[in-house]
């Protein structure tokens, strides 16, 4: 549709903006997918640590539950990122007078979608962090309370 416009400058600018939005979507979703891949690797290592702690006779129920919750969140976030990367933000421009408004709405929609995706990834990251802390407690043990320390 952009080729039909009489003003070639507007047409060229609209084409650049469209390509830029697509490139930004591609770059951001790739970066988020890479972060989720790293989180999955971390969860795999945490599972190995829980398995060895379980073999040593420690109670690993809380750490296992934290890892399961984190895996679920990472899986959900991966699905959301994959869906986002497949989205195409091709604006529907009917005439030159609404060009700016249409591209503003398109970019706003892109920005809102990316914020939602980023929130999903952040939530998954927090759950992975919580799982890591739970596994860390297995290795260190619970903090002693004041009651268990001898008085002087």
Short mmCIF file of C-alpha atoms in Angstrom, two decimals:
data_model
loop_
_atom_site.label_atom_id
_atom_site.label_comp_id
_atom_site.label_asym_id
_atom_site.label_seq_id
_atom_site.Cartn_x
_atom_site.Cartn_y
_atom_site.Cartn_z
CA UNK A 1 0.00 0.00 0.00
CA UNK A 2 2.88 2.38 0.69
CA UNK A 3 3.90 2.53 -2.96
CA UNK A 4 0.54 4.05 -3.86
CA UNK A 5 1.24 7.25 -1.92
CA UNK A 6 1.97 10.35 -3.92
CA UNK A 7 4.60 11.64 -1.49
CA UNK A 8 7.57 9.32 -1.97
CA UNK A 9 9.33 10.74 1.11
CA UNK A 10 6.45 9.72 3.35
CA UNK A 11 6.34 6.34 1.70
CA UNK A 12 10.08 5.79 2.24
CA UNK A 13 9.90 6.98 5.85
CA UNK A 14 6.96 4.69 6.55
CA UNK A 15 8.85 1.75 5.07
CA UNK A 16 11.88 2.51 7.28
CA UNK A 17 9.75 2.73 10.41
CA UNK A 18 8.03 -0.55 9.56
CA UNK A 19 11.37 -2.32 9.08
CA UNK A 20 12.75 -0.80 12.25
CA UNK A 21 9.85 -2.07 14.35
CA UNK A 22 10.32 -5.56 12.87
CA UNK A 23 14.08 -5.45 13.58
CA UNK A 24 13.52 -4.25 17.16
CA UNK A 25 11.06 -7.10 17.72
CA UNK A 26 13.54 -9.61 16.33
CA UNK A 27 16.47 -8.30 18.40
CA UNK A 28 14.57 -8.12 21.68
CA UNK A 29 12.94 -11.51 21.36
CA UNK A 30 16.30 -13.10 20.50
CA UNK A 31 17.87 -11.53 23.59
CA UNK A 32 15.00 -12.68 25.82
CA UNK A 33 15.10 -16.20 24.34
CA UNK A 34 18.82 -16.37 25.06
CA UNK A 35 18.22 -15.31 28.68
CA UNK A 36 15.55 -17.99 29.06
CA UNK A 37 17.94 -20.57 27.63
CA UNK A 38 20.48 -19.63 30.29
CA UNK A 39 17.80 -19.90 32.98
CA UNK A 40 16.99 -23.41 31.75
CA UNK A 41 20.66 -24.35 31.99
CA UNK A 42 20.82 -22.99 35.53
CA UNK A 43 17.75 -25.01 36.50
CA UNK A 44 19.40 -28.15 35.13
CA UNK A 45 22.43 -27.53 37.33
CA UNK A 46 20.19 -26.88 40.32
CA UNK A 47 18.40 -30.18 39.73
CA UNK A 48 21.76 -31.98 39.80
CA UNK A 49 22.58 -30.35 43.13
CA UNK A 50 19.20 -31.32 44.56
CA UNK A 51 19.72 -34.91 43.41
CA UNK A 52 23.10 -35.08 45.14
CA UNK A 53 21.66 -33.50 48.30
CA UNK A 54 18.82 -36.00 48.24
CA UNK A 55 21.37 -38.80 47.99
CA UNK A 56 23.07 -37.35 51.07
CA UNK A 57 19.81 -37.72 52.99
CA UNK A 58 18.75 -34.07 53.11
CA UNK A 59 15.15 -32.92 52.82
CA UNK A 60 14.87 -31.51 49.29
CA UNK A 61 11.10 -31.01 49.07
CA UNK A 62 11.16 -27.20 49.20
CA UNK A 63 14.02 -26.93 46.71
CA UNK A 64 12.34 -29.37 44.33
CA UNK A 65 9.08 -27.42 44.53
CA UNK A 66 10.93 -24.16 43.82
CA UNK A 67 12.67 -25.72 40.82
CA UNK A 68 9.37 -27.07 39.48
CA UNK A 69 7.73 -23.64 39.79
CA UNK A 70 10.71 -21.99 38.08
CA UNK A 71 10.66 -24.54 35.24
CA UNK A 72 6.99 -23.87 34.67
CA UNK A 73 7.56 -20.10 34.61
CA UNK A 74 10.50 -20.43 32.20
CA UNK A 75 8.45 -22.67 29.91
CA UNK A 76 5.57 -20.18 29.91
CA UNK A 77 7.94 -17.29 29.23
CA UNK A 78 9.54 -19.22 26.34
CA UNK A 79 6.10 -19.69 24.80
CA UNK A 80 5.30 -16.00 25.20
CA UNK A 81 8.65 -14.96 23.66
CA UNK A 82 8.13 -17.37 20.76
CA UNK A 83 4.65 -15.97 20.13
CA UNK A 84 6.03 -12.42 20.27
CA UNK A 85 8.78 -13.19 17.77
CA UNK A 86 6.15 -14.46 15.32
CA UNK A 87 4.12 -11.25 15.50
CA UNK A 88 4.20 -8.88 12.56
CA UNK A 89 3.52 -5.22 13.18
CA UNK A 90 2.49 -4.28 9.66
CA UNK A 91 0.33 -1.18 9.90
CA UNK A 92 -2.78 -0.81 7.80
CA UNK A 93 -2.45 2.60 6.20
CA UNK A 94 -5.43 3.83 4.22
CA UNK A 95 -4.21 7.29 3.26
CA UNK A 96 -1.32 9.68 3.80
CA UNK A 97 -3.15 11.87 6.28
CA UNK A 98 -3.43 9.11 8.90
CA UNK A 99 0.07 7.76 8.36
CA UNK A 100 1.58 9.24 11.53
CA UNK A 101 -1.35 8.17 13.70
CA UNK A 102 -1.30 4.61 12.37
CA UNK A 103 2.43 4.21 12.96
CA UNK A 104 2.14 5.71 16.44
CA UNK A 105 -0.58 3.20 17.29
CA UNK A 106 1.49 0.37 15.80
CA UNK A 107 4.57 1.31 17.80
CA UNK A 108 2.51 1.71 20.97
CA UNK A 109 1.09 -1.78 20.48
CA UNK A 110 4.60 -3.16 19.95
CA UNK A 111 5.87 -1.42 23.07
CA UNK A 112 2.98 -2.69 25.19
CA UNK A 113 3.47 -6.25 23.94
CA UNK A 114 7.20 -6.14 24.65
CA UNK A 115 6.59 -4.84 28.17
CA UNK A 116 4.28 -7.78 28.86
CA UNK A 117 6.81 -10.25 27.47
CA UNK A 118 9.62 -8.66 29.49
CA UNK A 119 7.49 -8.92 32.65
CA UNK A 120 7.00 -12.65 32.02
CA UNK A 121 10.76 -13.14 31.65
CA UNK A 122 11.45 -11.11 34.81
CA UNK A 123 8.96 -13.21 36.77
CA UNK A 124 10.65 -16.38 35.54
CA UNK A 125 14.04 -14.95 36.53
CA UNK A 126 12.78 -14.26 40.07
CA UNK A 127 11.52 -17.82 40.41
CA UNK A 128 14.87 -19.19 39.19
CA UNK A 129 16.59 -17.00 41.76
CA UNK A 130 14.28 -18.31 44.49
CA UNK A 131 15.04 -21.88 43.42
CA UNK A 132 18.76 -21.16 43.55
CA UNK A 133 18.39 -19.77 47.06
CA UNK A 134 16.43 -22.86 48.13
CA UNK A 135 19.17 -25.10 46.78
CA UNK A 136 21.77 -22.94 48.50
CA UNK A 137 19.96 -23.54 51.80
CA UNK A 138 20.38 -27.29 51.22
CA UNK A 139 24.13 -26.91 50.93
CA UNK A 140 24.60 -24.45 53.79
CA UNK A 141 21.78 -25.58 56.00
CA UNK A 142 19.27 -23.42 57.81
CA UNK A 143 20.49 -20.44 59.77
CA UNK A 144 20.79 -21.18 63.47
CA UNK A 145 18.31 -19.47 65.71
CA UNK A 146 19.15 -17.73 68.96
CA UNK A 147 17.56 -20.60 70.92
CA UNK A 148 20.03 -23.17 69.63
CA UNK A 149 23.11 -21.14 70.58
CA UNK A 150 24.52 -21.68 74.03
CA UNK A 151 24.27 -18.77 76.43
CA UNK A 152 27.38 -17.36 77.95
#
